[in-house]
Amino acid sequence: MPRSLPKLQTDRRKKRLKLALISTCCVLLTLAMLALGLYYIIRFINLKFYFCAGSLEFVAIAAVCDGKDDCMDGEDELKCVSNLKTNSAYPVRLVSKRLILQVSDENHKWSSVCAENWNTWHTRAVCQQLGYMQNPRSMQVPVSSLPSDLCTAFVALNTEPQQASSNIQSSLAARDQCTSSSVISLSCSDCGEVVSEDRVIGGAETAVELWPWQASVQWYRQHVCGGALISTRWVISAAHCFAGRTQELGAWRVVLGQTYMTSYGGISMEAIIIHGHYDPVGHDYDVSMLRLTWDVTPGASIHPVCLPPYQLSIKEGEELVVTGWGTLRENGELSSVLEKATVPLIGWSKCSNSSIYGSALTPRMLCAGYLKGGVDSCQGDSGGPLVYLGSRWQLVGVVSWGTGCARRGKPGVYTNISQLLDWIYAMMEVSVHVMIVGG
């Protein structure tokens, strides 16, 4: 008998410990299920209702941003996706691969800017007018090295320019020629820096450090589209990404600097602007501008891509790169890791052939891919960047639409950024107040 007592006590302790572990696991599982249930309840409420903080009431999400004040203080109409258009050419532009600065007069005549009397203040002023605040630089380019179309008209700064004016055009006067024999070439940011590299359908896994402008545009923390960072405050995406979804800004976030798909670290937006001419049926003018709530700090995994200059010449067949987390096959699931694919530019006349896309293609669109199929952007890549490597990476397209994904004879169609530069620069220049109220 004395020998069996210790064994009995040990068995009892083991049973109590086992019961304690089971109870703890049950409690933890119950808490996890409650937390998960609470998450989905909150998510359901957010998808269906908007909370009016001022009047402590809920209104249907469909009533938010509908032009009518449903909250007592109208807060449901204060922060909404805007639709803005511009009817005139932006008066300042950078032309060709050499980024020659040109300005237009009241008659819409373009003139190259001579180098005489130019200084760093003017460089900063023009870059600020173009919507950039980071690392502006200028250099002098000999007139003799320019193509003839950039030498037809010139303007130069007055001897004593009025530096109080933020509009550089007011300090310029027409000239027959540049006495300095040089014109100004301008670079407004350290965009599109090249990083050496020792799925998008048919693509390959990559890292965000190689494409640090890549953005994930998320609706209630779910990835719906890609985007491209073009400055420390602005992201470009597609207009159709916001169709049929909540127009209230609080539903949207942008995630930057991530290779693997995540909702962590999302940045809220103080303005989402859809092109005023956007056609949701024909996909024309399929572009949007997203202004982040704060400036991001450029680094190895977050860095803007360059906007293309006016008159950028890319030949048919030249290689472009598209990146995103889109589906790896038509109607498949999103990729968990960033993918990239190299696709050649397809000439507009070829892509607008009746056997491909015909009259559905507009001048605001370009095609890239293989007519034999096999490599393409797909669902979830929409709004993402199509880039071209000149001296730096330049954003030439935004993933827009196509018939299926990677089908034979149906390449990807992209919004042609070079055709929309006037609108992009106008949106970057306009004040935040105007952007939010003007929708």
Short mmCIF file of C-alpha atoms in Angstrom, two decimals:
data_model
loop_
_atom_site.label_atom_id
_atom_site.label_comp_id
_atom_site.label_asym_id
_atom_site.label_seq_id
_atom_site.Cartn_x
_atom_site.Cartn_y
_atom_site.Cartn_z
CA MET A 1 0.00 0.00 0.00
CA PRO A 2 2.65 2.66 0.89
CA ARG A 3 4.27 2.18 -2.54
CA SER A 4 1.07 2.86 -4.52
CA LEU A 5 0.24 6.25 -2.86
CA PRO A 6 2.91 8.38 -4.58
CA LYS A 7 1.86 6.99 -7.99
CA LEU A 8 -1.80 7.85 -7.29
CA GLN A 9 -0.90 11.41 -6.30
CA THR A 10 1.21 11.79 -9.46
CA ASP A 11 -1.66 10.58 -11.63
CA ARG A 12 -4.02 13.04 -9.97
CA ARG A 13 -1.59 15.94 -10.54
CA LYS A 14 -1.23 14.96 -14.20
CA LYS A 15 -5.02 14.88 -14.60
CA ARG A 16 -5.37 18.33 -12.94
CA LEU A 17 -2.62 19.73 -15.17
CA LYS A 18 -4.23 18.22 -18.25
CA LEU A 19 -7.63 19.67 -17.29
CA ALA A 20 -6.00 23.08 -16.68
CA LEU A 21 -4.34 23.01 -20.10
CA ILE A 22 -7.59 21.99 -21.79
CA SER A 23 -9.47 24.74 -19.96
CA THR A 24 -6.84 27.33 -20.92
CA CYS A 25 -6.95 26.24 -24.56
CA CYS A 26 -10.74 26.43 -24.54
CA VAL A 27 -10.66 29.94 -23.05
CA LEU A 28 -8.05 31.10 -25.56
CA LEU A 29 -9.99 29.54 -28.44
CA THR A 30 -13.20 31.17 -27.23
CA LEU A 31 -11.47 34.55 -26.95
CA ALA A 32 -9.98 34.13 -30.43
CA MET A 33 -13.40 33.26 -31.86
CA LEU A 34 -14.96 36.25 -30.08
CA ALA A 35 -12.20 38.55 -31.40
CA LEU A 36 -12.64 37.16 -34.92
CA GLY A 37 -16.40 37.52 -34.65
CA LEU A 38 -16.01 41.10 -33.39
CA TYR A 39 -13.67 41.88 -36.30
CA TYR A 40 -16.20 40.66 -38.84
CA ILE A 41 -19.04 42.47 -37.08
CA ILE A 42 -17.07 45.74 -37.17
CA ARG A 43 -16.12 45.09 -40.77
CA PHE A 44 -19.76 44.40 -41.67
CA ILE A 45 -20.84 47.62 -39.95
CA ASN A 46 -18.13 49.60 -41.76
CA LEU A 47 -19.24 48.15 -45.10
CA LYS A 48 -22.90 48.95 -44.47
CA PHE A 49 -22.93 52.05 -42.27
CA TYR A 50 -21.10 55.33 -41.69
CA PHE A 51 -20.81 56.66 -38.11
CA CYS A 52 -21.55 60.37 -37.71
CA ALA A 53 -19.19 61.39 -34.90
CA GLY A 54 -20.87 64.74 -34.35
CA SER A 55 -24.43 63.49 -33.98
CA LEU A 56 -23.60 59.95 -32.75
CA GLU A 57 -25.70 58.21 -35.36
CA PHE A 58 -25.27 55.71 -38.19
CA VAL A 59 -26.28 56.35 -41.80
CA ALA A 60 -26.29 53.89 -44.68
CA ILE A 61 -22.94 53.77 -46.47
CA ALA A 62 -24.78 54.23 -49.79
CA ALA A 63 -25.88 57.67 -48.57
CA VAL A 64 -22.32 58.85 -47.94
CA CYS A 65 -20.87 61.19 -50.58
CA ASP A 66 -24.16 61.36 -52.49
CA GLY A 67 -24.38 65.16 -52.45
CA LYS A 68 -26.87 65.26 -49.56
CA ASP A 69 -26.11 65.89 -45.90
CA ASP A 70 -27.25 62.84 -43.95
CA CYS A 71 -25.26 63.57 -40.79
CA MET A 72 -26.52 66.61 -38.88
CA ASP A 73 -23.32 68.57 -39.52
CA GLY A 74 -22.85 67.22 -43.06
CA GLU A 75 -19.64 65.38 -42.21
CA ASP A 76 -20.62 62.50 -44.53
CA GLU A 77 -20.07 64.85 -47.51
CA LEU A 78 -16.82 66.49 -46.40
CA LYS A 79 -14.19 63.92 -47.40
CA CYS A 80 -15.16 62.24 -50.64
CA VAL A 81 -13.65 61.11 -53.91
CA SER A 82 -13.58 64.10 -56.28
CA ASN A 83 -14.02 64.43 -60.04
CA LEU A 84 -11.98 67.26 -61.53
CA LYS A 85 -11.04 68.23 -65.06
CA THR A 86 -8.86 70.88 -66.65
CA ASN A 87 -9.66 72.46 -69.99
CA SER A 88 -6.32 74.00 -70.84
CA ALA A 89 -2.74 72.92 -71.34
CA TYR A 90 -0.54 73.28 -68.29
CA PRO A 91 1.71 76.33 -68.96
CA VAL A 92 5.00 74.68 -67.97
CA ARG A 93 6.45 71.45 -69.33
CA LEU A 94 9.63 69.39 -69.63
CA VAL A 95 10.23 68.15 -73.16
CA SER A 96 12.08 65.13 -74.62
CA LYS A 97 14.53 62.83 -72.90
CA ARG A 98 16.73 65.85 -72.15
CA LEU A 99 13.98 67.46 -70.01
CA ILE A 100 14.14 70.87 -71.70
CA LEU A 101 12.08 73.46 -69.83
CA GLN A 102 9.40 75.19 -71.91
CA VAL A 103 6.64 77.66 -71.06
CA SER A 104 3.60 78.77 -73.05
CA ASP A 105 2.14 82.24 -73.54
CA GLU A 106 -1.49 83.36 -73.75
CA ASN A 107 -1.59 82.21 -77.37
CA HIS A 108 -0.45 78.70 -76.35
CA LYS A 109 2.87 79.15 -78.11
CA TRP A 110 5.68 77.13 -76.51
CA SER A 111 9.14 78.58 -75.97
CA SER A 112 12.34 77.06 -74.58
CA VAL A 113 13.80 78.91 -71.58
CA CYS A 114 17.24 80.44 -72.04
CA ALA A 115 19.87 79.95 -69.36
CA GLU A 116 20.83 83.62 -68.82
CA ASN A 117 20.07 85.01 -65.34
CA TRP A 118 18.82 81.61 -64.20
CA ASN A 119 19.61 80.58 -60.63
CA THR A 120 18.63 78.03 -57.98
CA TRP A 121 15.64 80.11 -56.86
CA HIS A 122 14.08 79.79 -60.31
CA THR A 123 14.77 76.05 -60.33
CA ARG A 124 12.94 75.63 -57.01
CA ALA A 125 10.06 77.88 -58.15
CA VAL A 126 9.40 75.90 -61.34
CA CYS A 127 9.66 72.53 -59.60
CA GLN A 128 7.26 73.75 -56.92
CA GLN A 129 4.88 74.88 -59.65
CA LEU A 130 5.07 71.36 -61.09
CA GLY A 131 4.18 69.95 -57.68
CA TYR A 132 7.64 68.87 -56.49
CA MET A 133 9.54 69.98 -53.40
CA GLN A 134 12.41 67.47 -53.26
CA ASN A 135 15.93 67.93 -54.69
CA PRO A 136 15.33 70.22 -57.70
CA ARG A 137 18.28 70.55 -60.09
CA SER A 138 18.95 72.33 -63.36
CA MET A 139 21.66 72.28 -65.99
CA GLN A 140 22.47 74.19 -69.16
CA VAL A 141 22.11 72.49 -72.54
CA PRO A 142 23.68 74.03 -75.69
CA VAL A 143 21.09 75.22 -78.18
CA SER A 144 23.19 73.75 -80.97
CA SER A 145 22.59 70.24 -79.60
CA LEU A 146 18.77 70.52 -79.64
CA PRO A 147 16.41 69.25 -82.33
CA SER A 148 14.94 71.99 -84.51
CA ASP A 149 11.46 71.86 -82.94
CA LEU A 150 12.91 73.03 -79.62
CA CYS A 151 14.67 76.01 -81.22
CA THR A 152 11.73 77.80 -82.84
CA ALA A 153 11.06 80.21 -79.95
CA PHE A 154 12.86 81.32 -76.81
CA VAL A 155 12.17 83.23 -73.61
CA ALA A 156 14.63 84.53 -71.04
CA LEU A 157 14.50 86.00 -67.56
CA ASN A 158 14.50 89.74 -67.14
CA THR A 159 17.76 91.20 -65.86
CA GLU A 160 16.15 91.76 -62.47
CA PRO A 161 13.34 89.21 -62.21
CA GLN A 162 10.54 89.70 -59.70
CA GLN A 163 11.31 86.89 -57.30
CA ALA A 164 8.21 87.67 -55.24
CA SER A 165 6.10 86.03 -57.93
CA SER A 166 5.55 82.28 -57.62
CA ASN A 167 4.65 82.11 -61.32
CA ILE A 168 7.87 81.96 -63.34
CA GLN A 169 6.11 83.04 -66.55
CA SER A 170 5.69 86.60 -65.22
CA SER A 171 9.48 86.97 -65.08
CA LEU A 172 10.09 85.86 -68.68
CA ALA A 173 10.24 87.81 -71.92
CA ALA A 174 10.42 86.64 -75.55
CA ARG A 175 13.82 86.47 -77.24
CA ASP A 176 14.94 85.79 -80.80
CA GLN A 177 17.83 83.76 -79.47
CA CYS A 178 19.62 82.88 -76.26
CA THR A 179 22.61 85.14 -75.62
CA SER A 180 24.02 82.37 -73.44
CA SER A 181 23.60 79.92 -76.36
CA SER A 182 22.08 77.51 -73.81
CA VAL A 183 18.67 76.54 -72.49
CA ILE A 184 17.57 75.09 -69.16
CA SER A 185 17.14 71.38 -68.52
CA LEU A 186 15.27 70.63 -65.29
CA SER A 187 15.10 67.67 -62.92
CA CYS A 188 12.72 68.17 -60.00
CA SER A 189 13.32 65.07 -57.86
CA ASP A 190 15.50 62.02 -57.38
CA CYS A 191 12.81 59.89 -59.00
CA GLY A 192 13.18 56.61 -60.84
CA GLU A 193 16.64 55.71 -59.63
CA VAL A 194 17.96 52.55 -61.26
CA VAL A 195 18.67 49.57 -59.01
CA SER A 196 20.51 46.67 -60.63
CA GLU A 197 18.76 43.29 -60.60
CA ASP A 198 20.96 40.15 -60.79
CA ARG A 199 3.48 37.36 -61.39
CA VAL A 200 1.67 39.26 -63.18
CA ILE A 201 0.78 36.38 -65.58
CA GLY A 202 3.95 34.91 -67.05
CA GLY A 203 6.06 37.08 -64.78
CA ALA A 204 8.40 36.36 -61.90
CA GLU A 205 8.59 37.17 -58.22
CA THR A 206 10.51 40.33 -57.41
CA ALA A 207 11.28 42.68 -54.49
CA VAL A 208 9.84 46.11 -53.81
CA GLU A 209 13.36 47.55 -53.48
CA LEU A 210 13.67 47.12 -57.25
CA TRP A 211 10.35 48.90 -57.88
CA PRO A 212 10.05 51.15 -54.80
CA TRP A 213 7.24 53.27 -56.26
CA GLN A 214 4.87 50.29 -56.22
CA ALA A 215 1.77 50.93 -54.11
CA SER A 216 -1.16 48.81 -52.97
CA VAL A 217 -4.46 50.74 -52.98
CA GLN A 218 -6.71 49.15 -50.36
CA TRP A 219 -10.41 49.38 -49.58
CA TYR A 220 -11.17 48.53 -45.97
CA ARG A 221 -7.66 47.02 -45.80
CA GLN A 222 -8.23 44.74 -48.79
CA HIS A 223 -6.04 45.13 -51.87
CA VAL A 224 -8.11 46.19 -54.87
CA CYS A 225 -5.61 47.97 -57.11
CA GLY A 226 -2.01 48.95 -57.61
CA GLY A 227 -0.58 52.44 -57.81
CA ALA A 228 2.64 54.35 -58.44
CA LEU A 229 4.28 56.88 -56.12
CA ILE A 230 5.27 59.93 -58.21
CA SER A 231 6.33 62.27 -55.39
CA THR A 232 6.56 62.15 -51.62
CA ARG A 233 2.84 63.04 -51.40
CA TRP A 234 1.15 61.76 -54.59
CA VAL A 235 0.20 58.34 -55.96
CA ILE A 236 -1.26 57.69 -59.43
CA SER A 237 -3.75 54.88 -59.96
CA ALA A 238 -6.71 54.04 -62.21
CA ALA A 239 -10.10 55.74 -62.00
CA HIS A 240 -12.04 52.48 -62.29
CA CYS A 241 -10.58 51.28 -58.98
CA PHE A 242 -13.05 53.52 -57.14
CA ALA A 243 -16.16 52.69 -59.15
CA GLY A 244 -18.87 50.84 -57.24
CA ARG A 245 -17.08 51.23 -53.90
CA THR A 246 -17.39 53.60 -50.94
CA GLN A 247 -16.55 57.14 -52.00
CA GLU A 248 -15.72 58.24 -48.45
CA LEU A 249 -11.98 58.77 -48.07
CA GLY A 250 -11.78 56.97 -44.72
CA ALA A 251 -12.44 53.63 -46.45
CA TRP A 252 -9.19 53.87 -48.41
CA ARG A 253 -5.51 53.36 -47.61
CA VAL A 254 -2.27 53.16 -49.56
CA VAL A 255 0.46 50.70 -48.54
CA LEU A 256 4.02 51.38 -49.70
CA GLY A 257 7.36 49.64 -49.30
CA GLN A 258 6.11 46.05 -49.10
CA THR A 259 7.12 43.03 -51.18
CA TYR A 260 4.56 40.70 -49.59
CA MET A 261 0.91 41.68 -49.64
CA THR A 262 -0.13 43.20 -46.33
CA SER A 263 -2.48 45.81 -44.94
CA TYR A 264 0.07 46.82 -42.31
CA GLY A 265 1.29 50.42 -42.34
CA GLY A 266 -1.40 51.83 -44.62
CA ILE A 267 -1.44 55.60 -45.17
CA SER A 268 -4.76 57.44 -45.24
CA MET A 269 -5.60 59.93 -47.99
CA GLU A 270 -6.74 63.53 -47.81
CA ALA A 271 -7.84 63.59 -51.46
CA ILE A 272 -8.74 61.12 -54.21
CA ILE A 273 -9.27 62.77 -57.58
CA ILE A 274 -10.74 60.99 -60.60
CA HIS A 275 -10.28 62.54 -64.03
CA GLY A 276 -13.39 64.53 -64.86
CA HIS A 277 -13.62 62.98 -68.33
CA TYR A 278 -13.38 59.39 -67.11
CA ASP A 279 -15.68 57.06 -69.08
CA PRO A 280 -16.56 53.97 -67.01
CA VAL A 281 -17.93 52.19 -70.10
CA GLY A 282 -15.13 52.81 -72.60
CA HIS A 283 -12.34 53.18 -69.98
CA ASP A 284 -11.17 56.47 -71.51
CA TYR A 285 -9.25 58.83 -69.17
CA ASP A 286 -8.83 55.97 -66.71
CA VAL A 287 -6.59 57.76 -64.21
CA SER A 288 -6.82 58.98 -60.63
CA MET A 289 -4.59 60.98 -58.29
CA LEU A 290 -4.27 60.11 -54.60
CA ARG A 291 -2.87 62.68 -52.18
CA LEU A 292 -1.46 61.07 -49.04
CA THR A 293 -2.16 62.51 -45.60
CA TRP A 294 1.55 63.07 -45.02
CA ASP A 295 4.80 63.09 -46.99
CA VAL A 296 6.60 59.77 -47.07
CA THR A 297 10.33 59.57 -46.47
CA PRO A 298 12.14 58.17 -49.53
CA GLY A 299 14.39 55.19 -48.88
CA ALA A 300 15.42 51.82 -50.28
CA SER A 301 11.86 50.45 -50.42
CA ILE A 302 9.88 53.68 -50.93
CA HIS A 303 10.90 55.98 -53.77
CA PRO A 304 8.98 57.85 -56.49
CA VAL A 305 9.07 57.02 -60.17
CA CYS A 306 9.55 59.81 -62.72
CA LEU A 307 6.73 61.19 -64.80
CA PRO A 308 7.64 61.04 -68.48
CA PRO A 309 8.59 64.25 -70.28
CA TYR A 310 6.46 65.60 -73.09
CA GLN A 311 7.37 64.14 -76.50
CA LEU A 312 9.04 61.07 -75.01
CA SER A 313 9.76 58.81 -77.94
CA ILE A 314 9.43 55.08 -77.28
CA LYS A 315 9.66 52.81 -80.30
CA GLU A 316 7.38 49.88 -80.92
CA GLY A 317 8.89 46.73 -79.44
CA GLU A 318 10.87 48.51 -76.72
CA GLU A 319 10.69 46.75 -73.38
CA LEU A 320 8.47 48.02 -70.58
CA VAL A 321 7.95 46.56 -67.10
CA VAL A 322 4.65 46.04 -65.28
CA THR A 323 4.47 45.12 -61.60
CA GLY A 324 1.73 44.16 -59.16
CA TRP A 325 0.09 41.60 -56.90
CA GLY A 326 -2.61 40.67 -59.41
CA THR A 327 -3.91 37.20 -60.10
CA LEU A 328 -1.48 34.70 -61.62
CA ARG A 329 -4.15 33.46 -64.02
CA GLU A 330 -7.47 34.76 -65.30
CA ASN A 331 -10.05 34.68 -62.47
CA GLY A 332 -7.45 33.25 -60.11
CA GLU A 333 -6.32 34.42 -56.67
CA LEU A 334 -4.12 37.39 -55.91
CA SER A 335 -0.40 36.82 -55.57
CA SER A 336 1.00 37.15 -52.05
CA VAL A 337 4.31 38.47 -53.37
CA LEU A 338 5.06 41.29 -55.79
CA GLU A 339 5.45 40.12 -59.39
CA LYS A 340 6.98 41.76 -62.43
CA ALA A 341 6.82 41.07 -66.14
CA THR A 342 8.62 42.56 -69.12
CA VAL A 343 6.30 43.41 -72.01
CA PRO A 344 7.08 45.09 -75.34
CA LEU A 345 5.27 48.22 -76.50
CA ILE A 346 2.72 47.53 -79.26
CA GLY A 347 2.18 50.32 -81.76
CA TRP A 348 -1.11 52.20 -81.46
CA SER A 349 -2.03 51.63 -85.10
CA LYS A 350 -1.46 47.89 -84.72
CA CYS A 351 -3.40 47.63 -81.46
CA SER A 352 -6.31 49.66 -82.83
CA ASN A 353 -6.66 47.22 -85.72
CA SER A 354 -10.17 45.75 -85.93
CA SER A 355 -8.77 42.28 -85.19
CA ILE A 356 -7.46 43.45 -81.81
CA TYR A 357 -9.26 46.36 -80.11
CA GLY A 358 -10.43 48.51 -83.01
CA SER A 359 -12.21 51.76 -82.16
CA ALA A 360 -12.26 50.87 -78.44
CA LEU A 361 -8.69 52.18 -78.29
CA THR A 362 -8.40 55.96 -77.75
CA PRO A 363 -5.37 58.27 -77.83
CA ARG A 364 -5.34 58.12 -74.01
CA MET A 365 -4.45 54.42 -74.19
CA LEU A 366 -1.44 52.34 -75.17
CA CYS A 367 -0.92 48.60 -75.56
CA ALA A 368 1.89 46.40 -74.29
CA GLY A 369 2.39 42.67 -74.30
CA TYR A 370 2.64 39.78 -76.74
CA LEU A 371 0.06 39.12 -79.42
CA LYS A 372 0.71 35.43 -78.92
CA GLY A 373 -0.40 35.86 -75.29
CA GLY A 374 1.17 34.28 -72.24
CA VAL A 375 2.45 37.41 -70.43
CA ASP A 376 0.11 40.11 -69.19
CA SER A 377 -1.21 42.10 -66.27
CA CYS A 378 -4.44 40.77 -64.76
CA GLN A 379 -7.14 41.38 -62.14
CA GLY A 380 -5.70 43.16 -59.11
CA ASP A 381 -2.92 44.78 -61.15
CA SER A 382 -5.25 47.62 -62.19
CA GLY A 383 -3.86 51.06 -61.43
CA GLY A 384 -0.35 49.68 -61.17
CA PRO A 385 2.71 51.07 -62.96
CA LEU A 386 3.98 50.36 -66.45
CA VAL A 387 7.49 51.81 -66.55
CA TYR A 388 10.17 52.52 -69.14
CA LEU A 389 13.90 52.78 -68.46
CA GLY A 390 15.57 55.78 -70.04
CA SER A 391 18.25 57.46 -67.94
CA ARG A 392 15.76 56.81 -65.11
CA TRP A 393 12.58 54.78 -64.69
CA GLN A 394 9.60 56.69 -66.04
CA LEU A 395 5.89 55.99 -65.59
CA VAL A 396 4.48 55.64 -69.09
CA GLY A 397 1.29 53.71 -68.32
CA VAL A 398 -1.26 52.67 -65.71
CA VAL A 399 -2.83 49.20 -65.88
CA SER A 400 -6.36 49.80 -67.20
CA TRP A 401 -8.20 47.04 -69.06
CA GLY A 402 -8.05 44.23 -71.60
CA THR A 403 -10.01 41.26 -72.86
CA GLY A 404 -9.27 38.56 -70.30
CA CYS A 405 -5.66 38.07 -69.24
CA ALA A 406 -2.76 36.96 -71.43
CA ARG A 407 -5.10 35.84 -74.22
CA ARG A 408 -3.84 35.44 -77.76
CA GLY A 409 -4.39 38.60 -79.80
CA LYS A 410 -5.61 40.58 -76.76
CA PRO A 411 -2.69 42.39 -75.07
CA GLY A 412 -2.99 44.59 -72.00
CA VAL A 413 -4.28 48.14 -72.39
CA TYR A 414 -2.79 50.91 -70.26
CA THR A 415 -3.68 54.53 -69.61
CA ASN A 416 -1.18 56.61 -71.58
CA ILE A 417 0.35 58.95 -68.99
CA SER A 418 2.09 61.15 -71.56
CA GLN A 419 -1.34 62.16 -72.88
CA LEU A 420 -2.54 63.24 -69.42
CA LEU A 421 0.40 65.23 -68.09
CA ASP A 422 -1.47 68.55 -68.21
CA TRP A 423 -4.18 67.19 -65.92
CA ILE A 424 -1.67 65.51 -63.59
CA TYR A 425 0.40 68.66 -63.11
CA ALA A 426 -2.73 70.78 -62.63
CA MET A 427 -3.96 68.43 -59.90
CA MET A 428 -0.59 68.48 -58.14
CA GLU A 429 -0.56 72.27 -58.14
CA VAL A 430 -4.12 72.92 -56.98
CA SER A 431 -4.71 73.39 -53.24
CA VAL A 432 -5.93 70.57 -51.02
CA HIS A 433 -9.04 72.58 -50.10
CA VAL A 434 -10.05 72.98 -53.72
CA MET A 435 -9.41 69.30 -54.40
CA ILE A 436 -11.67 68.11 -51.63
CA VAL A 437 -14.50 70.61 -52.12
CA GLY A 438 -14.44 70.65 -55.92
CA GLY A 439 -15.82 67.15 -56.50
#
